Amino acid sequence: MAHPSSLYRAGLTAFALLMAANTASAGETPREQWHRAAAQQYSALAGAAETLEQSTADYCDTPSTDGRATLEDDWLDAYQRWQAVRYVQFGPVEQQSRGWQLQFWPDGKNLVGRKVKTQLNADTPPTLEDVEQAGVALQGFPALEYLLYDDAMDATALESPNACGLLSAVSTNLVHVTRALEDDWQSFGERFIGTDSYTHTLLQSAIQSVELLEEKRLASPLGLRGKPASIYRAEAWRSGKSVALMRASLEGLQKGLMPGLTALLESRGHPALADKLEKQLKEVAARADTLPDGLAPAIKGEGSGSEPEKKAAFADFQGFYVQLSQLRRLLARDVAAATGLRRGFNSSDGD
């Protein structure tokens, strides 16, 4: 049975989304469009976090195969909702390191694994207070991913008191963080909409999110940036959902960034550039849809399949990378020039 407070908040979320959709106006400024879109995306994230919290409670009350499948589905849905609004890297998400609280990554020292193991071996089941005090490596989607997918969990039943205690505490903490993000973004609205510099702040943030996707989330684990390929540099490598998260980011840009950016470019006499950008983003998203959820099939030594199959898979990911690079150049050069955005040096510049 759903928790009453969850149902109440879910109802509010649905109402807020309905009202937002109904009040959308063709007369909105680009910043008003961006603010409304991000508000909807934060609301969807908070709602998904509450659904995940409820799935966790249901599973821990009555463990079952179906319950676990629901829990995994709701974990991925909430994680993807976060990816969809990850292009907003300023404002409330910077407060109290909320971005890190949602997703501690990259994790080159396996802090997530070490923190989770410590809690699983504790004398008593972890509490919400334990998670709040443990630091960002234990507070977000990667910690839940470890519990759901890491090979080390073969020796620990997910329904055990410590594992379920940690699942519940991390899920509840995610609800607190995402609801605070949703509320604070609404409060941030007047300042965001009324301050001219936030146009460039939003564009800069979106460009950086595409650069992160291209360089760190895709090229680095595939070995396209100097170092040998390694699945351990990918996001969500334990669950094999790296590409599923990338798709969510691209969809988030389509729904959250593009309406306002198209309006801005058209208002400044660049409708052809707006069309070109939208077409490129659609093509990249369509390419991502043809790829498997994880990167392992394209990395030598990882995943199943014959060598010819792995070469073909790697070629598919190279094509995705090329298209993503073209999208990044359109944003970082053409859109930046058309909007007067002055950018500092970035490792992706100069190619």
Coordinates of C-alpha atoms in Angstrom, one line a residue:
M1 CA 0.0 0.0 0.0
A2 CA 1.4 3.4 -0.9
H3 CA 2.5 5.7 1.8
P4 CA -0.1 8.4 2.3
S5 CA 2.4 11.2 2.2
S6 CA 3.8 9.8 -1.1
L7 CA 0.3 9.7 -2.6
Y8 CA -0.3 13.3 -1.4
R9 CA 2.9 14.6 -2.9
A10 CA 2.4 12.6 -6.1
G11 CA -1.0 14.2 -6.4
L12 CA 0.6 17.6 -6.0
T13 CA 3.2 16.8 -8.5
A14 CA 0.6 15.8 -11.1
F15 CA -1.4 18.9 -10.4
A16 CA 1.7 21.1 -10.7
L17 CA 2.6 19.6 -14.0
L18 CA -0.9 20.0 -15.3
M19 CA -1.0 23.6 -14.3
A20 CA 2.4 24.3 -15.7
A21 CA 1.4 22.8 -19.0
N22 CA -1.9 24.7 -19.1
T23 CA -0.2 28.1 -18.3
A24 CA 2.5 27.7 -21.0
S25 CA 2.3 30.8 -23.2
A26 CA 3.7 31.7 -26.6
G27 CA 4.6 35.0 -25.1
E28 CA 7.1 33.5 -22.6
T29 CA 10.7 34.8 -22.8
P30 CA 13.4 32.1 -23.3
R31 CA 14.3 32.4 -19.6
E32 CA 10.7 31.9 -18.6
Q33 CA 10.6 28.8 -20.8
W34 CA 13.8 27.4 -19.3
H35 CA 12.7 28.0 -15.8
R36 CA 9.3 26.3 -16.3
A37 CA 10.9 23.3 -18.1
A38 CA 13.5 22.8 -15.4
A39 CA 10.7 23.1 -12.7
Q40 CA 8.8 20.3 -14.4
Q41 CA 12.0 18.2 -14.6
Y42 CA 12.8 18.7 -11.0
S43 CA 9.2 17.9 -10.0
A44 CA 9.4 14.7 -12.1
L45 CA 12.7 13.8 -10.4
A46 CA 11.2 14.3 -6.9
G47 CA 8.1 12.3 -7.8
A48 CA 10.3 9.4 -9.1
A49 CA 12.4 9.5 -5.9
E50 CA 9.2 9.1 -3.8
T51 CA 8.1 6.2 -6.0
L52 CA 11.5 4.6 -5.5
E53 CA 11.2 5.1 -1.7
Q54 CA 7.8 3.4 -1.7
S55 CA 9.2 0.5 -3.8
T56 CA 12.0 0.1 -1.3
A57 CA 9.5 -0.1 1.6
D58 CA 7.3 -2.6 -0.2
Y59 CA 10.3 -4.8 -1.1
C60 CA 11.7 -4.8 2.4
D61 CA 8.3 -5.5 3.9
T62 CA 7.6 -8.4 1.6
P63 CA 10.6 -9.5 -0.5
S64 CA 9.8 -11.0 -3.8
T65 CA 11.2 -11.4 -7.3
D66 CA 8.6 -9.1 -8.7
G67 CA 9.2 -6.6 -6.0
R68 CA 12.9 -6.5 -6.7
A69 CA 12.2 -6.0 -10.4
T70 CA 9.9 -3.1 -9.6
L71 CA 12.6 -1.7 -7.3
E72 CA 15.2 -1.9 -10.1
D73 CA 12.9 -0.3 -12.6
D74 CA 12.1 2.6 -10.2
W75 CA 15.8 3.1 -9.4
L76 CA 16.5 3.5 -13.1
D77 CA 13.5 5.8 -13.7
A78 CA 14.6 8.1 -10.9
Y79 CA 18.2 8.0 -12.0
Q80 CA 17.2 8.9 -15.6
R81 CA 15.0 11.8 -14.2
W82 CA 18.2 13.2 -12.6
Q83 CA 20.1 12.8 -15.9
A84 CA 17.4 14.7 -17.7
V85 CA 17.9 17.9 -15.7
R86 CA 21.6 17.5 -15.2
Y87 CA 22.2 20.2 -17.8
V88 CA 21.3 22.7 -15.0
Q89 CA 24.6 22.9 -13.1
F90 CA 24.0 26.1 -11.2
G91 CA 21.6 27.6 -8.6
P92 CA 19.9 25.2 -6.1
V93 CA 21.8 22.1 -7.3
E94 CA 25.0 23.7 -6.1
Q95 CA 23.7 24.2 -2.6
Q96 CA 25.0 21.7 0.0
S97 CA 26.6 19.8 -2.9
R98 CA 23.3 18.4 -4.0
G99 CA 24.6 17.3 -7.3
W100 CA 27.1 15.1 -5.6
Q101 CA 24.5 13.9 -3.1
L102 CA 22.5 12.6 -6.0
Q103 CA 25.4 11.1 -7.9
F104 CA 28.9 10.7 -6.6
W105 CA 30.9 10.2 -9.9
P106 CA 33.5 9.7 -11.1
D107 CA 34.6 7.4 -8.3
G108 CA 38.1 6.4 -9.1
K109 CA 38.8 5.2 -5.6
N110 CA 35.6 3.1 -5.2
L111 CA 34.5 5.2 -2.3
V112 CA 30.9 4.1 -3.0
G113 CA 31.8 0.4 -2.6
R114 CA 33.9 1.0 0.5
K115 CA 31.2 3.2 2.2
V116 CA 28.4 0.6 1.4
K117 CA 30.5 -2.3 2.7
T118 CA 31.1 -0.4 6.0
Q119 CA 27.4 0.0 6.5
L120 CA 26.6 -3.6 5.5
N121 CA 29.0 -4.8 8.2
A122 CA 27.8 -2.5 10.9
D123 CA 26.4 -3.9 14.2
T124 CA 23.0 -2.4 13.6
P125 CA 21.0 -1.6 10.4
P126 CA 22.0 1.8 9.0
T127 CA 19.6 4.7 9.6
L128 CA 18.8 7.9 7.7
E129 CA 21.0 9.8 10.1
D130 CA 23.9 7.4 9.4
V131 CA 23.5 8.1 5.6
E132 CA 23.2 11.9 6.1
Q133 CA 26.4 11.9 8.1
A134 CA 28.4 9.5 6.0
G135 CA 29.1 11.8 3.1
V136 CA 28.0 12.1 -0.6
A137 CA 29.5 8.7 -1.6
L138 CA 26.7 6.9 0.3
Q139 CA 23.8 9.2 -0.5
G140 CA 22.9 8.8 -4.1
F141 CA 22.0 6.6 -7.0
P142 CA 25.4 4.9 -7.2
A143 CA 25.1 3.6 -3.6
L144 CA 21.7 2.1 -4.4
E145 CA 23.2 0.6 -7.6
Y146 CA 25.9 -1.1 -5.6
L147 CA 23.2 -2.8 -3.4
L148 CA 21.1 -3.8 -6.4
Y149 CA 23.8 -4.9 -8.9
D150 CA 27.4 -5.3 -7.5
D151 CA 28.8 -8.9 -7.6
A152 CA 29.8 -8.5 -3.9
M153 CA 26.1 -8.5 -3.0
D154 CA 25.9 -12.2 -4.1
A155 CA 27.0 -12.9 -0.5
T156 CA 24.5 -10.6 1.1
A157 CA 20.8 -10.9 0.8
L158 CA 19.2 -7.7 -0.3
E159 CA 16.3 -8.3 2.2
S160 CA 18.8 -8.6 5.1
P161 CA 18.3 -6.0 7.9
N162 CA 21.4 -4.0 7.1
A163 CA 20.9 -4.0 3.3
C164 CA 17.3 -3.0 3.6
G165 CA 18.1 -0.5 6.2
L166 CA 20.6 1.1 3.9
L167 CA 18.2 0.9 0.9
S168 CA 15.5 2.7 2.8
A169 CA 17.8 5.3 4.3
V170 CA 19.4 6.2 0.9
S171 CA 16.0 6.3 -0.8
T172 CA 14.6 8.6 1.8
N173 CA 17.6 10.9 1.7
L174 CA 17.1 11.1 -2.1
V175 CA 13.5 12.2 -1.5
H176 CA 14.7 14.9 0.9
V177 CA 17.3 16.2 -1.6
T178 CA 15.1 16.2 -4.6
R179 CA 12.1 17.8 -2.9
A180 CA 14.5 20.5 -1.6
L181 CA 15.8 21.0 -5.2
E182 CA 12.2 21.3 -6.5
D183 CA 11.2 23.8 -3.9
D184 CA 14.4 25.9 -4.1
W185 CA 14.2 26.0 -7.9
Q186 CA 10.7 27.5 -7.6
S187 CA 12.0 30.1 -5.2
F188 CA 14.9 30.8 -7.5
G189 CA 12.5 31.6 -10.4
E190 CA 12.2 35.4 -9.9
R191 CA 16.0 35.8 -9.7
F192 CA 16.6 33.5 -12.7
I193 CA 14.0 35.1 -14.9
G194 CA 14.8 38.7 -13.9
T195 CA 18.6 38.5 -14.3
D196 CA 20.0 38.9 -17.8
S197 CA 23.2 37.1 -17.0
Y198 CA 21.3 33.8 -16.4
T199 CA 20.8 33.4 -20.2
H200 CA 24.5 32.8 -20.6
T201 CA 24.7 30.9 -17.3
L202 CA 22.2 28.4 -18.6
L203 CA 23.8 28.1 -22.0
Q204 CA 27.3 27.7 -20.4
S205 CA 25.9 25.0 -18.2
A206 CA 24.2 23.1 -21.0
I207 CA 27.3 23.2 -23.1
Q208 CA 29.4 21.8 -20.2
S209 CA 26.9 19.0 -19.8
V210 CA 27.3 18.0 -23.4
E211 CA 31.1 18.2 -23.1
L212 CA 30.9 16.0 -20.0
L213 CA 28.7 13.5 -21.9
E214 CA 31.1 13.4 -24.8
E215 CA 34.4 13.3 -22.9
K216 CA 33.9 11.7 -19.5
R217 CA 30.7 9.7 -19.9
L218 CA 31.5 8.2 -23.4
A219 CA 35.0 8.8 -24.8
S220 CA 36.9 8.1 -21.6
P221 CA 35.5 4.6 -20.9
L222 CA 35.7 3.7 -24.6
G223 CA 39.4 4.6 -24.6
L224 CA 39.0 7.5 -27.1
R225 CA 40.9 9.9 -24.9
G226 CA 44.4 8.5 -24.7
K227 CA 44.0 6.0 -21.8
P228 CA 43.0 2.4 -22.6
A229 CA 39.3 1.5 -22.5
S230 CA 37.9 0.7 -19.1
I231 CA 34.3 0.0 -18.2
Y232 CA 35.1 1.1 -14.6
R233 CA 35.3 4.7 -15.8
A234 CA 31.8 4.6 -17.0
E235 CA 28.7 5.7 -15.1
A236 CA 26.5 2.9 -13.9
W237 CA 28.9 0.2 -14.9
R238 CA 27.6 -2.1 -12.2
S239 CA 24.1 -2.2 -13.7
G240 CA 25.2 -1.8 -17.4
K241 CA 22.9 1.3 -17.8
S242 CA 25.5 3.9 -18.9
V243 CA 23.9 4.5 -22.3
A244 CA 20.4 4.5 -20.8
L245 CA 21.5 7.4 -18.7
M246 CA 23.0 9.2 -21.7
R247 CA 19.7 8.8 -23.6
A248 CA 17.9 10.5 -20.6
S249 CA 20.4 13.4 -20.8
L250 CA 19.7 13.9 -24.5
E251 CA 16.0 13.7 -23.9
G252 CA 16.3 16.2 -21.1
L253 CA 18.1 18.7 -23.4
Q254 CA 15.4 18.2 -26.1
K255 CA 12.6 19.0 -23.6
G256 CA 14.3 21.4 -21.3
L257 CA 16.9 23.4 -23.3
M258 CA 15.6 23.4 -26.9
P259 CA 12.3 25.3 -26.6
G260 CA 13.9 28.3 -24.9
L261 CA 17.0 28.2 -27.0
T262 CA 15.1 28.0 -30.3
A263 CA 13.1 31.0 -29.2
L264 CA 16.3 32.9 -28.3
L265 CA 18.0 32.1 -31.6
E266 CA 15.0 33.0 -33.7
S267 CA 14.6 36.3 -31.8
R268 CA 18.2 37.1 -32.7
G269 CA 17.9 36.3 -36.4
H270 CA 19.3 32.7 -36.4
P271 CA 16.4 30.5 -37.3
A272 CA 18.5 28.3 -39.6
L273 CA 21.0 27.6 -36.7
A274 CA 18.1 26.7 -34.4
D275 CA 16.8 24.2 -37.0
K276 CA 20.3 22.8 -37.5
L277 CA 20.8 22.4 -33.8
E278 CA 17.4 20.7 -33.3
K279 CA 18.1 18.3 -36.2
Q280 CA 21.5 17.4 -34.8
L281 CA 20.1 16.7 -31.3
K282 CA 17.4 14.6 -32.8
E283 CA 19.9 12.6 -34.8
V284 CA 22.1 12.0 -31.8
A285 CA 19.2 10.9 -29.7
A286 CA 18.0 8.6 -32.5
R287 CA 21.5 7.0 -32.7
A288 CA 21.5 6.5 -28.9
D289 CA 18.2 4.7 -29.2
T290 CA 19.8 2.1 -31.5
L291 CA 22.6 1.3 -28.9
P292 CA 22.4 -1.2 -26.0
D293 CA 21.9 0.1 -22.5
G294 CA 25.5 -0.4 -21.5
L295 CA 29.0 0.2 -22.8
A296 CA 30.4 -3.3 -22.2
P297 CA 29.6 -4.7 -25.6
A298 CA 31.8 -2.1 -27.2
I299 CA 34.8 -2.5 -24.9
K300 CA 37.4 -5.2 -25.6
G301 CA 37.4 -7.9 -22.9
E302 CA 34.0 -6.8 -21.6
G303 CA 30.6 -8.3 -22.3
S304 CA 29.7 -11.3 -24.5
G305 CA 29.8 -11.8 -28.2
S306 CA 32.4 -12.7 -30.9
E307 CA 35.3 -10.4 -31.9
P308 CA 33.5 -9.3 -35.1
E309 CA 30.4 -8.5 -33.1
K310 CA 32.5 -6.5 -30.6
K311 CA 34.2 -4.6 -33.5
A312 CA 30.8 -3.8 -35.0
A313 CA 29.5 -2.7 -31.6
F314 CA 32.5 -0.4 -31.1
A315 CA 32.0 1.1 -34.6
D316 CA 28.4 1.9 -33.6
F317 CA 29.6 3.7 -30.5
Q318 CA 32.2 5.6 -32.6
G319 CA 29.4 6.8 -34.8
F320 CA 27.5 8.0 -31.7
Y321 CA 30.6 9.8 -30.5
V322 CA 31.1 11.6 -33.8
Q323 CA 27.5 12.8 -33.8
L324 CA 27.8 13.9 -30.2
S325 CA 31.0 15.8 -31.1
Q326 CA 29.2 17.6 -33.8
L327 CA 26.4 18.6 -31.4
R328 CA 29.0 19.9 -28.9
R329 CA 30.7 22.0 -31.7
L330 CA 27.4 23.5 -32.7
L331 CA 26.6 24.5 -29.2
A332 CA 30.1 25.6 -28.1
R333 CA 31.0 27.5 -31.3
D334 CA 28.0 28.4 -33.4
V335 CA 25.4 28.9 -30.7
A336 CA 27.9 30.6 -28.4
A337 CA 28.9 33.0 -31.2
A338 CA 25.3 33.7 -32.1
T339 CA 24.3 34.5 -28.5
G340 CA 27.4 36.4 -27.6
L341 CA 28.5 33.8 -25.0
R342 CA 32.2 34.2 -24.2
R343 CA 33.7 30.9 -23.0
G344 CA 36.9 30.1 -21.2
F345 CA 39.4 27.5 -22.4
N346 CA 38.1 23.9 -22.3
S347 CA 39.9 20.7 -23.1
S348 CA 37.4 20.1 -26.0
D349 CA 38.3 23.4 -27.7
G350 CA 40.7 23.6 -30.6
D351 CA 39.8 20.5 -32.5

